[in-house]
XYZ file of C-alpha atoms in Angstrom:
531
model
C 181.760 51.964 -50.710
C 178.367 52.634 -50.404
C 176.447 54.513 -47.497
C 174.763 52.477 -45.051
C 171.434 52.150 -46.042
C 168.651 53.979 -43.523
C 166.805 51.278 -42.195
C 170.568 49.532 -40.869
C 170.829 52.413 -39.140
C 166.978 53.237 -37.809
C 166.887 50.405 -35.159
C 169.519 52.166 -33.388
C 169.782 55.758 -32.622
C 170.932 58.270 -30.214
C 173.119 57.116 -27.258
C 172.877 53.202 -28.334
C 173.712 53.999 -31.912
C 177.095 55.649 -30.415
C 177.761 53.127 -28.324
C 177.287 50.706 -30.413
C 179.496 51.486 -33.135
C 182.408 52.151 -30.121
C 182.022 49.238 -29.343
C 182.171 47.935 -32.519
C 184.751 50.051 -33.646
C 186.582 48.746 -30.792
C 187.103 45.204 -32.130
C 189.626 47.031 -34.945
C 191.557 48.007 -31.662
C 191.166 44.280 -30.276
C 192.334 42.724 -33.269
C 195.629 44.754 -33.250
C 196.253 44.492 -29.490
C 195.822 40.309 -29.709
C 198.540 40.679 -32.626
C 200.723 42.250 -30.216
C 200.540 39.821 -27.518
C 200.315 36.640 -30.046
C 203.911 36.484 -31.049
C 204.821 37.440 -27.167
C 203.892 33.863 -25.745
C 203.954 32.123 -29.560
C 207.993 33.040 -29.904
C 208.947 31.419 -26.438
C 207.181 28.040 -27.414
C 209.047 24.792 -27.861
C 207.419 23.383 -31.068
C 207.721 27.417 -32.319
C 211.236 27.283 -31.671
C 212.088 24.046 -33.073
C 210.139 24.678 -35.923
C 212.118 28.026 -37.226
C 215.570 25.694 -35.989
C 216.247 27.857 -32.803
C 215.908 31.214 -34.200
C 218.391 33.944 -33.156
C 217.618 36.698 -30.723
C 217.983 39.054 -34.189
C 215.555 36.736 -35.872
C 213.152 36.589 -33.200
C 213.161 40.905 -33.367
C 212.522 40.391 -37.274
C 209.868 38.426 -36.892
C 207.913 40.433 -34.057
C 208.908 43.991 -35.611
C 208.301 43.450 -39.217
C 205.058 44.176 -39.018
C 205.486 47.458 -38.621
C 207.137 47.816 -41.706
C 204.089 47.268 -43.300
C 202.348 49.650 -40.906
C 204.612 52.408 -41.463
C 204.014 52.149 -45.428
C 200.342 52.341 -45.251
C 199.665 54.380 -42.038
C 201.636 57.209 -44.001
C 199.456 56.238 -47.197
C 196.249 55.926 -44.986
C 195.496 59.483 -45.268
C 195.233 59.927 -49.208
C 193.177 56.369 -48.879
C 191.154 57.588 -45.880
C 189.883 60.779 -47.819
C 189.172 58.600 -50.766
C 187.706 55.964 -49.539
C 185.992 57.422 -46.724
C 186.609 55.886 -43.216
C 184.019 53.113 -43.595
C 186.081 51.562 -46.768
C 189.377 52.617 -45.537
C 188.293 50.219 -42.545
C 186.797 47.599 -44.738
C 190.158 46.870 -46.824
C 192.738 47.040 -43.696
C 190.508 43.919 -42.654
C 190.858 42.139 -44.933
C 194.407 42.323 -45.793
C 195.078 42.032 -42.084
C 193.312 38.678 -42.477
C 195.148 37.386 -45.401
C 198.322 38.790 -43.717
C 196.960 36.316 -40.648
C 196.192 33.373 -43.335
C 199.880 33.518 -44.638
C 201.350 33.789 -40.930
C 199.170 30.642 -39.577
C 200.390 28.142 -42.631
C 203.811 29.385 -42.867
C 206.587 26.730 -44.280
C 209.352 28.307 -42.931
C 211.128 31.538 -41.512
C 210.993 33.889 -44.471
C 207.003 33.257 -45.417
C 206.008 34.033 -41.619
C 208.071 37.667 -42.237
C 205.796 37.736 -45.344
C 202.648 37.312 -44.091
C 204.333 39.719 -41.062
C 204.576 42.600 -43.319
C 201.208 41.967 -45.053
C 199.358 42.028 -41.341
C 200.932 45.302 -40.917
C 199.748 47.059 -44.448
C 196.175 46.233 -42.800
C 197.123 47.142 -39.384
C 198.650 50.349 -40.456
C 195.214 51.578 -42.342
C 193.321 50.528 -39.190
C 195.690 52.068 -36.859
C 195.204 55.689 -38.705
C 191.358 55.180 -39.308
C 189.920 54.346 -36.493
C 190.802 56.894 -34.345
C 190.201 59.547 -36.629
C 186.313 57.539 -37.406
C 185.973 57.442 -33.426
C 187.347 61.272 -33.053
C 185.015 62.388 -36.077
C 181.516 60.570 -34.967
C 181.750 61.100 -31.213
C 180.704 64.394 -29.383
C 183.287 66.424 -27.530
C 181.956 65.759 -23.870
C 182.046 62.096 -24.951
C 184.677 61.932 -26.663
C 187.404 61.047 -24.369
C 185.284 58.123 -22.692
C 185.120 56.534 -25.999
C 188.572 56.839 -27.019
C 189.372 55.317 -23.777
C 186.466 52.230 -24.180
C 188.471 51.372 -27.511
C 191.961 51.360 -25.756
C 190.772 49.270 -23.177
C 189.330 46.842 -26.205
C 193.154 46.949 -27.153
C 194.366 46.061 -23.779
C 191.731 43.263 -23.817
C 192.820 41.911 -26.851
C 195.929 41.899 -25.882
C 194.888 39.726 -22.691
C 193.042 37.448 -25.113
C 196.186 36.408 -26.939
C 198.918 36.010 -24.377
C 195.672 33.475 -22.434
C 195.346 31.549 -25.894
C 198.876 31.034 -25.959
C 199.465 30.117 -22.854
C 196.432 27.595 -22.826
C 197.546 26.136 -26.551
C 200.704 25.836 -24.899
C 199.332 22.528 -23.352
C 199.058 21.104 -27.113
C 202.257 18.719 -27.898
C 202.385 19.858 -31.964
C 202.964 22.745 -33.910
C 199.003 23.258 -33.318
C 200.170 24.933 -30.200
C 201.477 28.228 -32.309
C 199.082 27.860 -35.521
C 196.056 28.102 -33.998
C 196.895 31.575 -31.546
C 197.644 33.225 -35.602
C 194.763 31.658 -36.988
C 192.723 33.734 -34.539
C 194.024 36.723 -36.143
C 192.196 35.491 -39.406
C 188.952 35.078 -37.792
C 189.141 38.817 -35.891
C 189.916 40.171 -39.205
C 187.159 38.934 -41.540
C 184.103 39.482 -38.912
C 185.846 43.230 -38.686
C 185.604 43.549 -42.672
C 182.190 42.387 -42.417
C 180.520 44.512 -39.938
C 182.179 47.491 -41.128
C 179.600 47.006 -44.026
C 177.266 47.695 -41.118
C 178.447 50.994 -39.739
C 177.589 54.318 -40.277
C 180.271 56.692 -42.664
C 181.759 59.414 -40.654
C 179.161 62.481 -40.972
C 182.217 65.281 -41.105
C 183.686 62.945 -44.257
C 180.208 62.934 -46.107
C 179.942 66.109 -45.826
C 183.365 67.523 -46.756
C 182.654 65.463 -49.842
C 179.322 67.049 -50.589
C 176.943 64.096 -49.465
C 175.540 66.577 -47.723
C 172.243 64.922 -47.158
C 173.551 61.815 -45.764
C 176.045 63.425 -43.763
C 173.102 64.510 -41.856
C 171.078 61.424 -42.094
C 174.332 60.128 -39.544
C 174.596 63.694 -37.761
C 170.053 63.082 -36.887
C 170.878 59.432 -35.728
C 173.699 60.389 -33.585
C 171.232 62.895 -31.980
C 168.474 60.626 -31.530
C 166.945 60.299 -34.713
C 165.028 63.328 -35.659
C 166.302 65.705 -38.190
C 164.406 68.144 -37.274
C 166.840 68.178 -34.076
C 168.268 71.857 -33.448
C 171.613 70.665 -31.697
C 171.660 67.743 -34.956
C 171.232 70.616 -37.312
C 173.657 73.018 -35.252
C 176.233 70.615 -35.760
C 175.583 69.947 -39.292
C 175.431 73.777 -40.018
C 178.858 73.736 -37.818
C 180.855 71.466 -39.982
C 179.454 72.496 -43.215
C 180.608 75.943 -42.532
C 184.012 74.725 -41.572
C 184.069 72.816 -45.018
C 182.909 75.775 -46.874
C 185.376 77.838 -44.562
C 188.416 76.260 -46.077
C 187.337 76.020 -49.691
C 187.004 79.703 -49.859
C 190.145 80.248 -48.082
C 191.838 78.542 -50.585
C 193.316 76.141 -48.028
C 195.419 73.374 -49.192
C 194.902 69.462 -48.720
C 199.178 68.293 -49.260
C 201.138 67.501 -47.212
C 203.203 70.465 -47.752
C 200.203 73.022 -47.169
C 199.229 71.013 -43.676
C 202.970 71.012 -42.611
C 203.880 75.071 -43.349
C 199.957 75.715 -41.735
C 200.204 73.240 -38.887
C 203.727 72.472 -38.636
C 203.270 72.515 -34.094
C 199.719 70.381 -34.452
C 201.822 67.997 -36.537
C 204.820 67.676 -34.348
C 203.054 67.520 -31.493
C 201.040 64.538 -32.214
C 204.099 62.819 -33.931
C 205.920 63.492 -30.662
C 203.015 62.058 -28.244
C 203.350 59.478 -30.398
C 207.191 58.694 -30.410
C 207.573 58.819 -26.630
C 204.380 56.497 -26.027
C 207.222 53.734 -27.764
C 210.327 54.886 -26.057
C 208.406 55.190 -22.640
C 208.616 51.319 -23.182
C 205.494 49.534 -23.500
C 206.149 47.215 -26.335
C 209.335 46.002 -24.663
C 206.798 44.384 -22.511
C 203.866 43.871 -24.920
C 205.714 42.104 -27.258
C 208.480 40.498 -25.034
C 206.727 40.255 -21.389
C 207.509 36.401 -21.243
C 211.109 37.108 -22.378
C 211.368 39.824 -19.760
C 209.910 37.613 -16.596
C 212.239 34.580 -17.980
C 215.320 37.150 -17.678
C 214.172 37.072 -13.735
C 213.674 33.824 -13.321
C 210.856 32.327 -14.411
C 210.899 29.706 -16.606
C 209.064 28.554 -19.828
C 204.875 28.004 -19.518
C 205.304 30.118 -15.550
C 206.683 33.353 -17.796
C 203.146 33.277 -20.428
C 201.391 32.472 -17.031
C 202.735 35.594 -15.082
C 202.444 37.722 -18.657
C 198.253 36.044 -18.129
C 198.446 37.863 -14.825
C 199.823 41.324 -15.346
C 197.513 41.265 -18.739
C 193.835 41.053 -16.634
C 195.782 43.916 -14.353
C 196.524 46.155 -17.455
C 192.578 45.906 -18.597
C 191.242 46.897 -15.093
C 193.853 49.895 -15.056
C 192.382 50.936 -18.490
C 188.683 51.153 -17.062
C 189.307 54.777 -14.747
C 190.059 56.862 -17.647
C 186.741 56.219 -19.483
C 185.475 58.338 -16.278
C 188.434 60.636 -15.450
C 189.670 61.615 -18.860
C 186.389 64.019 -19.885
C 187.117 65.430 -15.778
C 190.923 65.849 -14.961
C 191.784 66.321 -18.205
C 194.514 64.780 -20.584
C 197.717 66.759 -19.436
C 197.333 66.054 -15.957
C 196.917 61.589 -16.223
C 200.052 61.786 -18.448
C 202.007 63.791 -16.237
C 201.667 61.562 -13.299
C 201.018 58.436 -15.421
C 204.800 59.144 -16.386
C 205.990 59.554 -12.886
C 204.713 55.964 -11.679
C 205.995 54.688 -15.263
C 209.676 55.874 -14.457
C 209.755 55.202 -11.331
C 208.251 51.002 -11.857
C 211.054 50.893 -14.791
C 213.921 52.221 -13.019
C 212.821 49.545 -10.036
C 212.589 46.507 -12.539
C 216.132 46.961 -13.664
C 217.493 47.409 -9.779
C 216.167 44.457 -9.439
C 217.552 42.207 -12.230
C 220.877 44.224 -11.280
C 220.971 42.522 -7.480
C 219.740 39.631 -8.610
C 218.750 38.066 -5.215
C 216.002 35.233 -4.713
C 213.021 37.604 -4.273
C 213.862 39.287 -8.206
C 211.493 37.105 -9.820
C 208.214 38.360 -8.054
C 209.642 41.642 -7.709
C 209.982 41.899 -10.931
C 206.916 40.801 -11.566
C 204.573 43.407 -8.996
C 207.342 46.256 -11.294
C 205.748 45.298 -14.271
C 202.641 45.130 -13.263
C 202.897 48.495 -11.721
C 204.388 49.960 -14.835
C 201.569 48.217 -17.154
C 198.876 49.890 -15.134
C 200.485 53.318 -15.073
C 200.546 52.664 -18.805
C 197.035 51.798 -19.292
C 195.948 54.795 -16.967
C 198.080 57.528 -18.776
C 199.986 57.156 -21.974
C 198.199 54.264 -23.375
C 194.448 55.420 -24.062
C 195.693 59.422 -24.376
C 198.654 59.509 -27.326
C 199.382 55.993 -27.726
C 199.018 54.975 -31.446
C 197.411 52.946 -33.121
C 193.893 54.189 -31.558
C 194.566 57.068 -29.667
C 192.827 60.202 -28.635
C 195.526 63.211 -29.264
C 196.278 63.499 -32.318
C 192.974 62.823 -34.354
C 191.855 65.860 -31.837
C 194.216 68.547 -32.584
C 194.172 68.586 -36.472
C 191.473 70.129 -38.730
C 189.288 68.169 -41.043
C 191.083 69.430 -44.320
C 194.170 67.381 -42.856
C 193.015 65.518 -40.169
C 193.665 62.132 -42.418
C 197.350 63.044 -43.502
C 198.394 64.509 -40.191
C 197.355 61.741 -38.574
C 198.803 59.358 -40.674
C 202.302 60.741 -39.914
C 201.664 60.220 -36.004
C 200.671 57.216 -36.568
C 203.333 56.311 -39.028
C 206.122 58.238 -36.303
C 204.085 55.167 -33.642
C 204.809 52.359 -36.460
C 209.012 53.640 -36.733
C 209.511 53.927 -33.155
C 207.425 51.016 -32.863
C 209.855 49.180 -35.090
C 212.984 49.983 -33.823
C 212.391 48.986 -30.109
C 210.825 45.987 -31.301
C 213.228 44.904 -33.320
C 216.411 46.064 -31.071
C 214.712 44.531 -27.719
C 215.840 40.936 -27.977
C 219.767 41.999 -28.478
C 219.688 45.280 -26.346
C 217.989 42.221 -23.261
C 221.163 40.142 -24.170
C 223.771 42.715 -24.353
C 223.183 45.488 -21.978
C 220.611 43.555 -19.892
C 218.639 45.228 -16.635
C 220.203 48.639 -17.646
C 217.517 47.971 -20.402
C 214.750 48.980 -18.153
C 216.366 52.413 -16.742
C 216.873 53.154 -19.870
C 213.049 53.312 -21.309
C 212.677 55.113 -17.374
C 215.255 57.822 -19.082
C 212.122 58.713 -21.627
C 209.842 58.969 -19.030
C 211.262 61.263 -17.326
C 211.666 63.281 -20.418
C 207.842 62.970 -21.145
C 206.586 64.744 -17.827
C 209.945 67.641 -18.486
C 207.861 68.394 -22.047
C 204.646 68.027 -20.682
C 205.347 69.890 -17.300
C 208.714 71.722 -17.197
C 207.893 73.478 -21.107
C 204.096 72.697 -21.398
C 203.843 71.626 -24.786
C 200.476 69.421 -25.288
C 197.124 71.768 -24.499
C 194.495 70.283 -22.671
C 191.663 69.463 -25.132
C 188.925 68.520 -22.960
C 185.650 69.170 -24.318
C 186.933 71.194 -26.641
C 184.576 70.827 -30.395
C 186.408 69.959 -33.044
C 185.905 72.402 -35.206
C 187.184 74.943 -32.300
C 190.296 73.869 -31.676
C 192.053 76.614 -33.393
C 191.402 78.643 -30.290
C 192.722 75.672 -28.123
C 196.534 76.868 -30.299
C 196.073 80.263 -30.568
C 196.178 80.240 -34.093
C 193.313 82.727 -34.896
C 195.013 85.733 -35.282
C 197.761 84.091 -37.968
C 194.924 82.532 -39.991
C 193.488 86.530 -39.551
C 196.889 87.806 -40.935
C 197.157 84.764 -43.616
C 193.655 86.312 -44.877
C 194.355 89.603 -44.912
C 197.487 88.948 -46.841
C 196.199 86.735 -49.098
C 192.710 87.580 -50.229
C 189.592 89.038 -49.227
C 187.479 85.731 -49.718
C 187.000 85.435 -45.709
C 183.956 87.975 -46.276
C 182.136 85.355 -47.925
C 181.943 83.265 -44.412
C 178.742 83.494 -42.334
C 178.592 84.846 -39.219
C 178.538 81.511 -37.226
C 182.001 80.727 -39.481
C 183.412 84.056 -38.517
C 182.584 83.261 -34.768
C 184.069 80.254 -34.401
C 187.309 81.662 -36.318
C 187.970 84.896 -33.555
C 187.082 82.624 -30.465
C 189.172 82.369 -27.436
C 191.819 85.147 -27.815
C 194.893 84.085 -26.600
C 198.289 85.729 -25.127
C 201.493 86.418 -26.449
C 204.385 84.112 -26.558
C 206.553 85.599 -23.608
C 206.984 83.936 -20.818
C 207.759 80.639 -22.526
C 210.084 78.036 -22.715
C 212.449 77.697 -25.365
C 211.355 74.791 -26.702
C 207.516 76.056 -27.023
C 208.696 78.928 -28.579
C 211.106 76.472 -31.446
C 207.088 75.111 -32.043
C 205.748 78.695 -32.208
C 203.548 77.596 -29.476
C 201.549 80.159 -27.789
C 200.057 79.948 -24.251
C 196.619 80.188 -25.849
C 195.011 77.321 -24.646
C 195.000 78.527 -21.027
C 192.325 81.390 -22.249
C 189.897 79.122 -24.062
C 186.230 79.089 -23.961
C 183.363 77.490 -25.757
C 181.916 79.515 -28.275
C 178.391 80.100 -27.577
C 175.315 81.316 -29.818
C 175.427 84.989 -28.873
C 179.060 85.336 -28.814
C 180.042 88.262 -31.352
């Protein structure tokens, strides 16, 4: 795809420019949050219902989780496509084959054609879901970078909110209109995505790990205000180039293979974040909230009504962590994001289990509760498809494959509580709810009890070696393996022997399974005169 031309790009710069192509960027994350709440309210209609002849609590699962088959096949393809295509394109095609995937689901004849245009939503949700983040993690700088991760998951949450109001208001029409028109949306999200992708900037760090050197800081100016004469513009160019020319001399491997035996803890970390944002439980109430309330008693058009509700809650409890995130940090809003979460889940199925005449708005306030923790913690932090973890904690050279693993981890996990939801609410029933508590509490034991995620906050990109302690391997690696290191400039060599870190005694015994070191308590930006 071509690089936007200057002049798109001159009438916005600095500060608006960024903030602009969040928010932008943001409507990727809408369009996949409305899919998730479309089929919530659409698979609880009458006319949907009679339409696919009263389909089966298995068929219903199909239906909502098939899409992240598709997902899972192109999130873990995303990363070869990403680095080919750059970000920009790789953003451009999910579009539009999320829209066609939309087209197919909105004139569907029958039962097997909706799963059809099901899985072809999900190929374009899946190269979305891996690109956006890492475009977002890539163009933003690190003392704004949580803040804008956290703007994009709330334009999730708000797409979500979108959907489950259109389908309770198209709920009022008498005619199979009343499900069409909710998926036809989908179409319509898609295409003006694919087009104003055309408009945005490429990520700088791509351009230049591809040699476009000059247009990589072109982007790099803008994002700085527009001069390229900038010093900090410049710094940061010099920064990432060096990086780039860092791992070519090293001899450092793109595969798979070479990012899993080098990063092997990065990797599992972020697929782990990623796994336990689905079995914490969200998407048994993102994609089956009107099922759930109807479970405890509220019945038909009141269940989309009181999904309406707890949606507009969810956005607002999205909106503190664009402030907080960049100030308390990332380990400390998970840890007691998955307190309230346990605690609201284990309370929802107590509930159900007494079964008295206040369950149905107690129920309801237990959701609510849970939704909000969710949108405060686990949602904008680790929660795939646009989250702020893992694109973080991986290094350019395999910053697209790494985090197309996450993300495809997010798409199976995804899958399997979507699709085992319906039958696990009919055959175990409330003990469904302590059950997704259960992960919960095994989030804050990993995150507290053997503290395995390190705090990232304003931590540059191309620093977060020091963050893992992983300096003084990469030092023995070079040793070992040849002397090409010396080539490196100083300002290379700097930002390889930053923030020494200590040993690996002292820690748990799952840390020390990830060979993770306690090195991220030490860290420190890397300044100029540092030696």
């Amino acid at each position: 795809m071509p690089p936007a031309s200057p002049s798109t790009r001159s009438r916005l710069v600095g500060q608006p420019l960024l903030y602009a192509i969040s928010v932008f960027a943001s409507l990727g994350v809408f369009l996949f949050g409305y899919d998730q709440g479309v089929m919530s309210g659409v698979i609880t209609g009458p006319y949907f219902r009679q339409y696919f002849n009263e389909p089966t609590a298995l068929e219903v699962g199909t239906m909502v989780a098939v899409l992240e088959i598709g997902a899972f096949v192109t999130s873990v393809a995303a990363g070869r496509i990403g680095d080919t295509l750059g970000r920009r394109g790789t953003l451009f095609s999910g579009a539009v084959v999320f829209a066609i995937g939309g087209a197919i689901q909105t004139f569907t004849p029958g039962f097997w054609i909706m799963v059809v245009g099901r899985i072809i939503s999900g190929l374009g949700v899946g190269m979305l879901s891996t690109i956006v983040p890492i475009y977002q993690s890539e163009i933003s700088p690190p003392n704004h970078r949580g803040a804008l991760a956290c703007m994009e998951f709330t334009g999730n949450i708000f797409g979500y909110a979108s959907s489950v109001w259109i389908d309770y208001f198209c709920s009022f029409i008498e005619s199979d209109l009343s499900w069409r028109i909710p998926l036809f949306i989908q179409c319509v999200i898609g295409a003006i995505l694919a087009l104003g992708s055309l408009a945005m900037p490429e990520s700088p760090r791509w351009l230049i790990d591809v040699d476009r050197d000059e247009e990589g800081m072109r982007v790099i100016a803008d994002l700085h205000g527009g001069d390229p004469e900038d010093l900090v513009a410049k710094a940061e160019f010099q920064e990432i180039k060096d990086r780039v020319i860092y791992e070519r001399e090293s001899g450092e491997g793109r595969t798979y293979s070479v990012m899993w035996k080098r990063y092997k803890k990065r990797v599992l970390l972020a697929m782990s974040s990623q796994a336990f944002a689905q079995l914490n439980g969200i998407n048994v109430i993102s994609y089956y909230a009107p099922r759930v309330f109807e479970e405890a008693g509220w019945i038909g058009r009141d269940a989309i009504l009181m999904t309406g509700i707890n949606a507009i809650i969810y956005i607002l409890s999205t909106l503190p962590p664009w402030y907080l995130v960049d100030r308390w940090g990332r380990r400390f809003i998970l840890l007691t994001g998955a307190v309230v979460m346990a605690l609201s889940l284990g309370m929802t199925g107590w509930w159900m289990y007494i079964d008295v005449p206040e369950t149905p708005r107690a129920v309801v306030f237990c959701v609510i509760i849970f939704n909000a923790a969710f949108g405060y913690s686990w949602g904008p932090i680790p929660y795939v498809p646009f989250s702020l973890y893992p694109p973080e904690i991986l290094p350019l050279s395999v910053r697209a494959k790494g985090v197309s693993l996450s993300t495809a981890t997010n798409w199976l996990f995804n899958f399997i509580v979507g699709e085992m939801t319906p039958e696990l609410q009919e055959l175990i029933e409330w003990r469904l709810y302590p059950m997704h508590g259960f992960f919960c509490v095994c989030s804050f034991i990993l995150g507290e009890v053997f503290p395995l995620y390190p705090e990232t906050k304003g931590v540059p990109l191309e620093e977060m070696d020091a963050v893992f302690g992983e300096e003084e391997l990469e030092e023995r690696l070079e040793e070992e393996e040849s002397e090409r290191a010396s080539l490196m400039s100083r300002h290379s060599s700097r930002s390889r022997r930053s923030g020494r870190t200590l040993g690996a005694s002292g820690q748990g015994l799952v840390s020390r399974l990830l060979g993770r070191t306690d090195g991220r308590a030490s860290y420190e930006p890397i300044h100029n005169g540092d030696e």
